[in-house]
Structures are given as structure tokens and as C-alpha cells.
Amino acid sequence: MINFKRPLIAATLASVLAATAACGDSDAGTAGTVDVAAVDQAKAAVAQLLKNPTGIELTEPVSKRPPTGKLIAVPESPQPVTHVKNLGIVEAGKALGWRVQVIPEGTGPEDAGTAFDQALAMKPDAIVFSGTPVALLRAQLERAKAQGIPVLGESITDPVQPGIISTSLDSVPQVAQYGKMVGQYVAAHGGGKAHAAVFTISGYPILTTFTDNFKQALTSACASCKVTVVNQQISDLGTKTPQSVVSTIQRDPSVNWAIFSIGDLTLGVPAALRAAGLTGKVKIGGETPSPANIAALKAGTEEVWTGFAATVLGWRDVDMLVRHFNGDSLDTANKTLLPTQLITKDNVRSVPLDSGGYYVGYPGYADAFTKLWKIG
């Protein structure tokens, strides 16, 4: 991991085949094999990852006070957590005297491009997009480049290319860490018998990064453990996914963990499990918990989630634009990950949350950023 500054004792990761995001894709190692040393390493890593972060991780100040009066256009994908992240962009922009215009996207294949077209029509000083692969926005990105509008992409797997100033935030290194964290937790608590069904959306390639690294971390410590990947469509959230979870467990009663590559995918799942008489059959966890997942941890009905500091990510988006407008190097910002930790039913009441129940990461984030920007 790049510049993951909090203490972490990582489990040794063996080479395994990457999990493909297809319904029913399954992989298991040699039956009955558990690497005791690797499991002990996973337990040590988990112990460190339960601790609250002590800062925003980024410590390099900008070279000068940022300019004011900028207009930032933000196409918004339909996941609720993305809206929380974009509220962070709005909040950070307000601190700088910037205007931020959020443009909601639909769930259709053309909707991301349509929202980006609307952003271009505003003639903004910059555009921030998240989640959508660059291949689906090629024409819009070419127009942004021709118009001299800098674009920041985050939560994607694509590398930087002409016209895009950065794609590092919440990208492969960050999401790979989330996958390893949850994989280590399941290895440490699975008793050598974990069979995890991972529910993900292959339409967002960054989520496959979580799935692959979860699988690698788990099976490297526990070759007898098994991972089954169950792909969902963007439009399945809260509609078809609950029944998909039920059907997966009913088809294979050995499934004892349900892992989600984004917390919003659990919408409707607890009710579906109750209706099917499957409550308590699987331990539930994943990355990017929703407030419902946090509430379930408090109730003891879910097991583990990685903290996703969505609001801090929004501020980091703005920080990247500040550095670009100032002419500062983006190197350190590109290498610095978000504050995170494992959240379980045992530590959930002590982790930093906002008033809506979303994970914050570090409560003093606003003061930390304004200090770096020389406006605090």
C-alpha cells in the first residue's frame, strides 16, 4: 500500500487467481488447510485496524492561499454514499469561497455521460466525477480537454491521462486495502471454515478491486476457506439484490459470510433474510457501510465493515483541485490514502460518526484541511 500511515501488520498474501465478477464464480483452496502463522498475522493486523485514526493522513500544506470564486461541477452517481461524499465537496468549496454544482445521474448506461454533458455546459473551472469508467466518458473528456477544463476522477481504476489531473483518490491502492482488511478479519474469525459470498457490481470496476483483494487475503491465510462472487447490476440495489442474497444462501447452505463491496447493496437484505427464515445464518460485512449497517453493528446483527470516510474524500477532491490551481505538485496527495479502520459490534460506539450515522474517519477534518490551505 502507498503511504498507508497507520500501523498495520499485513498478512502474507499468496498468489491466487483473481475473482471475476460473475454470478456464482467460486474458488476454494485445499480442503482442511489453515496457515496458522498467517491467521495469527491476520489477527495482529485486525487488532491494529480496530483503532481510530488520529488525523486525515495528508500533512503537506499547499504553497499559498488558494484562489476564490471557482465553479466546480460534480456529476453524482446514484449511490447514497456518493451524495454524502459530494456534500463534503460542497462543504469544502464553501470554506474556500467556491460554488459547487451537483448534477444527479440516473441508473441507465447513458446517464453518466448525460450528466457530464450538463457539467460541460456550465463552463466550470473544474469537473469532479466518480465511479464511472473513463471508457464510458471518452467523448466528454475529449471536449473537456479541448475547452481547457481540468477533470478530477476518483473511485475508478483508470490511470491519469491527458485532461484528467488525477485518478488516485479512492482508487486501486485504497480499495485494495479495504479488501485486505475485511479478508484478514474473516480469516481471523472464520475458524478455518469461512465460505464468503461476495456481492458486488462489476459495472464499477473499482469494486472488483475490493473483491479480488478480499479473496486473496482470506484464501492466503485459509486455503480451506471459500469465496463465491455474485455480481449485481446497478439497478439491482434494493430491488433484486435482497432475493439474490437469499437465493445464494439457499443454493449453498455452506455459505456463512455475506460480504458486500458497497454497503448500499444491503438495502432490503435483512428483511429478505428474515422473510426466508435465514436471519443469523450468515455474518454480514464489507466496505463503505451505510448508516443502516452502522445501526446493525450497534444491534449486533452485522459483523464487520471498513470505515469509508466519504466526507473526507469530498474534501480531498477539493484539496486536489486547490493544489492544481496553485500549481503545486500532486505527488504527495496522490500517494496519501484516506483515514480508515475496521468497525465491529465491539468498537462501533467509539468510532467517529456524523449525525447521519456515516463514518467520518477523523472528526477534526475541516480544521485540518483549512490549516493545510492556509485559510484556517
Coordinates of C-alpha atoms in Angstrom, one line a residue:
M1 CA 0.0 0.0 0.0
I2 CA 1.1 3.5 -0.8
N3 CA 1.7 5.8 2.2
F4 CA -0.8 3.9 4.5
K5 CA 0.5 5.7 7.6
R6 CA -1.4 4.0 10.3
P7 CA 0.2 0.9 11.9
L8 CA -0.7 -2.3 10.0
I9 CA 0.7 -5.8 10.2
A10 CA -0.2 -7.2 6.9
A11 CA -0.8 -10.9 6.3
T12 CA 1.5 -12.5 3.7
L13 CA -0.6 -12.7 0.5
A14 CA -0.2 -15.7 -1.7
S15 CA -0.7 -15.6 -5.5
V16 CA -4.2 -16.7 -6.4
L17 CA -6.5 -16.4 -9.4
A18 CA -8.4 -13.1 -9.4
A19 CA -12.1 -13.4 -8.7
T20 CA -14.1 -12.5 -11.7
A21 CA -17.3 -10.6 -11.1
A22 CA -19.7 -13.2 -12.4
C23 CA -22.7 -14.7 -10.6
G24 CA -21.6 -18.0 -8.9
D25 CA -17.9 -17.7 -9.5
S26 CA -16.4 -19.8 -6.8
D27 CA -12.9 -20.6 -5.6
A28 CA -11.6 -22.7 -2.7
G29 CA -8.2 -23.9 -1.7
T30 CA -7.0 -27.3 -0.4
A31 CA -9.6 -28.6 2.0
G32 CA -8.7 -28.6 5.6
T33 CA -5.6 -26.4 5.2
V34 CA -5.1 -23.4 7.5
D35 CA -1.9 -21.4 7.7
V36 CA -1.7 -20.9 11.5
A37 CA 1.1 -18.3 11.2
A38 CA -0.9 -16.4 8.5
V39 CA -4.0 -16.4 10.7
D40 CA -2.0 -15.1 13.6
Q41 CA -0.7 -12.3 11.4
A42 CA -4.3 -11.5 10.3
K43 CA -5.3 -11.3 14.0
A44 CA -2.5 -9.0 14.7
A45 CA -3.4 -6.8 11.7
V46 CA -7.1 -6.7 12.9
A47 CA -6.0 -5.6 16.4
Q48 CA -4.3 -2.6 14.9
L49 CA -7.1 -1.8 12.4
L50 CA -9.7 -1.5 15.2
K51 CA -8.1 1.7 16.4
N52 CA -9.5 5.1 15.5
P53 CA -7.4 7.2 13.1
T54 CA -5.6 10.2 14.6
G55 CA -5.7 12.6 11.6
I56 CA -6.7 13.0 7.9
E57 CA -3.4 11.3 6.9
L58 CA -2.5 14.2 4.5
T59 CA 0.0 16.5 6.1
E60 CA 1.7 18.5 3.3
P61 CA 0.4 22.1 3.2
V62 CA -0.2 24.0 -0.1
S63 CA 2.2 26.7 -1.3
K64 CA -0.1 29.6 -0.9
R65 CA -3.7 30.6 -0.1
P66 CA -6.0 29.2 -2.8
P67 CA -7.9 31.4 -5.3
T68 CA -11.6 32.1 -4.6
G69 CA -14.6 32.3 -6.9
K70 CA -14.2 28.9 -8.6
L71 CA -17.1 26.9 -10.0
I72 CA -16.9 23.1 -9.7
A73 CA -19.4 20.8 -11.4
V74 CA -19.9 17.4 -9.9
P75 CA -21.9 14.6 -11.8
E76 CA -23.3 12.4 -9.0
S77 CA -23.7 8.6 -9.3
P78 CA -26.9 7.2 -7.7
Q79 CA -25.5 5.6 -4.6
P80 CA -26.5 7.4 -1.4
V81 CA -22.9 7.3 -0.1
T82 CA -21.8 9.3 -3.2
H83 CA -24.2 12.0 -2.2
V84 CA -22.6 12.2 1.3
K85 CA -19.1 12.5 -0.4
N86 CA -20.4 15.3 -2.6
L87 CA -21.8 17.1 0.4
G88 CA -18.2 17.1 1.5
I89 CA -17.2 18.8 -1.7
V90 CA -19.9 21.4 -1.2
E91 CA -18.7 22.0 2.4
A92 CA -15.1 22.3 1.4
G93 CA -15.9 24.6 -1.5
K94 CA -17.9 26.9 0.8
A95 CA -14.8 27.2 3.0
L96 CA -12.8 28.4 0.0
G97 CA -15.5 30.7 -1.4
W98 CA -16.2 28.3 -4.3
R99 CA -19.5 27.3 -5.8
V100 CA -20.2 23.6 -6.3
Q101 CA -23.0 22.4 -8.6
V102 CA -24.0 18.7 -8.1
I103 CA -25.7 17.0 -11.1
P104 CA -27.6 13.8 -10.3
E105 CA -27.2 10.8 -12.6
G106 CA -29.7 8.1 -13.3
T107 CA -29.0 4.4 -13.3
G108 CA -29.0 3.8 -17.1
P109 CA -25.9 3.2 -19.2
E110 CA -26.0 6.6 -20.9
D111 CA -26.8 8.6 -17.8
A112 CA -23.3 9.2 -16.6
G113 CA -22.4 10.7 -20.0
T114 CA -25.6 12.9 -20.0
A115 CA -24.7 14.3 -16.5
F116 CA -21.2 15.0 -17.7
D117 CA -22.6 16.9 -20.8
Q118 CA -24.6 19.0 -18.4
A119 CA -21.5 19.7 -16.4
L120 CA -19.6 20.8 -19.5
A121 CA -22.5 23.2 -20.4
M122 CA -21.9 25.1 -17.2
K123 CA -18.4 26.0 -18.3
P124 CA -17.0 25.3 -14.9
D125 CA -13.5 25.8 -13.6
A126 CA -13.2 22.0 -13.0
I127 CA -15.3 18.8 -13.1
V128 CA -15.2 16.0 -10.5
F129 CA -16.6 12.6 -11.4
S130 CA -16.5 9.3 -9.5
G131 CA -17.1 5.6 -10.2
T132 CA -17.8 5.7 -13.9
P133 CA -15.0 4.1 -16.1
V134 CA -13.2 6.5 -18.4
A135 CA -14.2 4.4 -21.4
L136 CA -17.8 5.5 -20.9
L137 CA -16.9 9.2 -20.9
R138 CA -14.4 9.3 -23.7
A139 CA -16.2 11.9 -25.8
Q140 CA -17.0 14.1 -22.8
L141 CA -13.4 14.0 -21.6
E142 CA -12.2 15.0 -25.0
R143 CA -14.5 18.0 -25.0
A144 CA -13.3 19.0 -21.5
K145 CA -9.7 18.8 -22.7
A146 CA -10.5 20.9 -25.7
Q147 CA -12.2 23.5 -23.5
G148 CA -9.4 23.6 -21.0
I149 CA -11.5 22.3 -18.2
P150 CA -9.5 20.2 -15.7
V151 CA -11.1 17.0 -14.7
L152 CA -10.6 15.0 -11.5
G153 CA -11.6 11.3 -11.4
E154 CA -11.9 9.3 -8.3
S155 CA -13.2 5.9 -7.2
I156 CA -12.0 4.5 -10.6
T157 CA -9.3 2.1 -11.8
D158 CA -8.2 4.2 -14.8
P159 CA -4.7 5.8 -14.9
V160 CA -4.2 9.5 -15.3
Q161 CA -4.5 10.6 -19.0
P162 CA -4.5 13.9 -20.8
G163 CA -7.2 16.2 -19.5
I164 CA -7.5 14.3 -16.1
I165 CA -5.3 15.7 -13.4
S166 CA -5.6 12.8 -11.0
T167 CA -7.4 9.4 -10.6
S168 CA -5.6 8.4 -7.3
L169 CA -8.3 9.1 -4.7
D170 CA -10.3 6.1 -3.5
S171 CA -8.6 4.2 -6.4
V172 CA -6.9 0.8 -6.6
P173 CA -4.5 1.1 -3.6
Q174 CA -7.2 2.4 -1.3
V175 CA -9.9 -0.1 -2.2
A176 CA -7.3 -3.0 -2.3
Q177 CA -6.6 -2.1 1.3
Y178 CA -10.3 -2.3 2.2
G179 CA -10.5 -5.8 0.6
K180 CA -7.4 -7.0 2.5
M181 CA -8.7 -5.6 5.8
V182 CA -12.0 -7.5 5.6
G183 CA -10.3 -10.6 4.2
Q184 CA -7.9 -10.5 7.2
Y185 CA -10.9 -10.1 9.6
V186 CA -12.7 -13.1 8.1
A187 CA -9.5 -15.2 8.2
A188 CA -9.0 -14.3 11.9
H189 CA -12.6 -15.0 12.8
G190 CA -13.7 -17.7 10.4
G191 CA -12.3 -20.7 12.2
G192 CA -10.9 -22.2 9.0
K193 CA -14.5 -22.8 7.7
A194 CA -15.4 -19.5 6.1
H195 CA -17.4 -19.6 2.9
A196 CA -18.0 -16.0 1.9
A197 CA -20.4 -14.9 -0.8
V198 CA -19.3 -11.5 -2.1
F199 CA -21.9 -9.3 -3.7
T200 CA -20.6 -6.7 -6.0
I201 CA -21.3 -4.5 -9.0
S202 CA -19.0 -5.2 -11.9
G203 CA -20.3 -2.1 -13.6
Y204 CA -18.0 -0.2 -11.2
P205 CA -14.5 -1.8 -11.8
I206 CA -13.2 -0.3 -8.6
L207 CA -15.4 -2.7 -6.7
T208 CA -13.8 -5.7 -8.3
T209 CA -10.6 -4.5 -6.7
F210 CA -12.2 -4.9 -3.3
T211 CA -13.4 -8.4 -4.3
D212 CA -10.0 -9.6 -5.6
N213 CA -8.1 -8.4 -2.6
F214 CA -10.6 -9.7 -0.1
K215 CA -10.4 -13.1 -1.7
Q216 CA -6.6 -13.1 -1.8
A217 CA -6.2 -12.0 1.8
L218 CA -8.7 -14.7 3.0
T219 CA -7.5 -17.7 1.0
S220 CA -3.8 -17.0 1.6
A221 CA -4.4 -17.4 5.3
C222 CA -7.0 -20.1 5.0
A223 CA -6.8 -22.4 1.9
S224 CA -9.8 -24.3 3.1
C225 CA -11.9 -21.2 3.0
K226 CA -14.1 -20.4 0.0
V227 CA -15.2 -17.3 -1.9
T228 CA -18.2 -17.1 -4.2
V229 CA -18.6 -13.9 -6.2
V230 CA -22.2 -12.9 -7.0
N231 CA -22.5 -10.0 -9.5
Q232 CA -25.3 -7.4 -9.3
Q233 CA -26.4 -4.7 -11.6
I234 CA -26.5 -1.0 -10.6
S235 CA -30.3 -1.1 -10.8
D236 CA -30.5 -4.2 -8.5
L237 CA -29.8 -2.2 -5.4
G238 CA -32.7 -2.5 -3.1
T239 CA -34.7 -4.4 -5.7
K240 CA -33.2 -7.7 -6.9
T241 CA -30.2 -7.9 -4.6
P242 CA -32.1 -9.0 -1.5
Q243 CA -33.5 -12.0 -3.3
S244 CA -30.1 -12.7 -4.8
V245 CA -28.6 -13.0 -1.3
V246 CA -31.4 -15.3 -0.2
S247 CA -31.1 -17.5 -3.3
T248 CA -27.3 -17.7 -2.9
I249 CA -27.6 -19.0 0.7
Q250 CA -30.4 -21.4 -0.2
R251 CA -28.5 -22.8 -3.1
D252 CA -25.4 -23.5 -1.0
P253 CA -26.0 -23.8 2.8
S254 CA -22.3 -23.8 3.4
V255 CA -22.3 -20.0 2.8
N256 CA -21.7 -18.5 6.2
W257 CA -20.5 -14.9 5.4
A258 CA -22.2 -12.4 3.1
I259 CA -19.7 -9.7 2.1
F260 CA -20.8 -6.6 0.2
S261 CA -18.4 -4.4 -1.9
I262 CA -20.6 -1.4 -1.0
G263 CA -22.9 -1.0 2.0
D264 CA -25.8 0.4 0.0
L265 CA -26.1 -3.1 -1.6
T266 CA -27.5 -4.4 1.7
L267 CA -30.7 -2.3 1.3
G268 CA -33.6 -4.7 1.9
V269 CA -31.3 -7.6 2.6
P270 CA -32.1 -8.0 6.4
A271 CA -35.8 -8.0 5.7
A272 CA -35.4 -10.6 2.9
L273 CA -33.3 -12.8 5.2
R274 CA -36.0 -12.6 7.9
A275 CA -38.8 -13.5 5.5
A276 CA -36.8 -16.5 4.3
G277 CA -36.0 -17.7 7.9
L278 CA -32.3 -17.1 7.4
T279 CA -31.6 -14.4 10.0
G280 CA -28.3 -15.3 11.7
K281 CA -27.4 -17.8 9.0
V282 CA -24.6 -15.6 7.7
K283 CA -22.3 -13.0 9.1
I284 CA -22.6 -9.7 7.2
G285 CA -19.8 -7.2 6.4
G286 CA -17.9 -5.4 3.7
E287 CA -16.7 -1.9 2.7
T288 CA -18.4 1.5 2.7
P289 CA -21.1 1.0 5.4
S290 CA -24.4 2.9 5.2
P291 CA -26.0 4.2 8.4
A292 CA -28.2 1.1 8.4
N293 CA -25.0 -1.0 8.5
I294 CA -23.7 1.0 11.4
A295 CA -27.0 0.6 13.2
A296 CA -26.9 -3.1 12.6
L297 CA -23.4 -3.3 14.1
K298 CA -24.7 -1.5 17.2
A299 CA -27.5 -4.0 17.4
G300 CA -25.1 -6.9 17.0
T301 CA -26.7 -8.2 13.8
E302 CA -23.8 -7.5 11.4
E303 CA -20.2 -8.3 11.9
V304 CA -17.6 -6.0 10.3
W305 CA -17.2 -3.1 7.9
T306 CA -14.3 -0.9 6.8
G307 CA -14.7 2.7 7.6
F308 CA -15.2 4.8 4.5
A309 CA -14.6 8.5 5.2
A310 CA -16.9 9.8 2.5
T311 CA -16.9 13.4 3.7
V312 CA -13.1 13.4 4.0
L313 CA -12.9 12.1 0.4
G314 CA -15.0 15.1 -0.7
W315 CA -12.6 17.4 1.0
R316 CA -9.7 15.5 -0.6
D317 CA -11.2 16.1 -4.0
V318 CA -11.2 19.8 -3.3
D319 CA -7.7 19.7 -1.9
M320 CA -6.5 18.1 -5.1
L321 CA -8.1 20.9 -7.1
V322 CA -6.6 23.5 -4.7
R323 CA -3.1 22.1 -5.4
H324 CA -3.8 22.0 -9.2
F325 CA -5.0 25.7 -9.3
N326 CA -2.0 26.7 -7.1
G327 CA 0.4 24.9 -9.5
D328 CA 1.6 22.7 -6.6
S329 CA 2.8 19.1 -7.1
L330 CA 0.1 16.5 -6.6
D331 CA 2.6 13.7 -5.8
T332 CA 2.1 13.5 -2.0
A333 CA -1.7 13.9 -2.3
N334 CA -1.8 11.1 -4.9
K335 CA 0.1 8.8 -2.6
T336 CA -1.8 9.5 0.6
L337 CA -4.8 7.3 1.5
L338 CA -7.9 8.1 3.5
P339 CA -8.2 7.6 7.2
T340 CA -9.9 4.2 7.8
Q341 CA -10.3 1.3 10.3
L342 CA -12.3 -1.8 10.9
I343 CA -15.7 -1.3 12.5
T344 CA -17.2 -4.1 14.5
K345 CA -20.0 -4.5 17.0
D346 CA -17.3 -4.2 19.7
N347 CA -15.9 -0.8 18.8
V348 CA -18.8 0.8 16.8
R349 CA -19.8 3.0 19.7
S350 CA -16.4 4.6 19.9
V351 CA -15.7 5.2 16.2
P352 CA -16.2 8.7 14.7
L353 CA -19.6 9.1 13.0
D354 CA -21.5 12.1 11.7
S355 CA -25.1 13.0 12.8
G356 CA -26.5 10.9 10.0
G357 CA -24.6 7.8 11.0
Y358 CA -21.9 7.8 8.3
Y359 CA -18.2 7.1 9.2
V360 CA -16.2 10.3 9.5
G361 CA -12.6 9.0 9.9
Y362 CA -11.3 12.0 11.8
P363 CA -13.7 14.5 13.5
G364 CA -11.3 17.4 13.1
Y365 CA -11.1 17.1 9.3
A366 CA -12.3 20.6 8.5
D367 CA -9.8 22.4 10.7
A368 CA -7.0 20.1 9.4
F369 CA -7.8 20.9 5.7
T370 CA -8.2 24.7 6.3
K371 CA -4.8 24.7 8.1
L372 CA -3.2 23.0 5.1
W373 CA -4.8 25.5 2.8
K374 CA -3.6 28.5 4.9
I375 CA -7.1 29.8 5.5
G376 CA -7.7 28.4 9.0

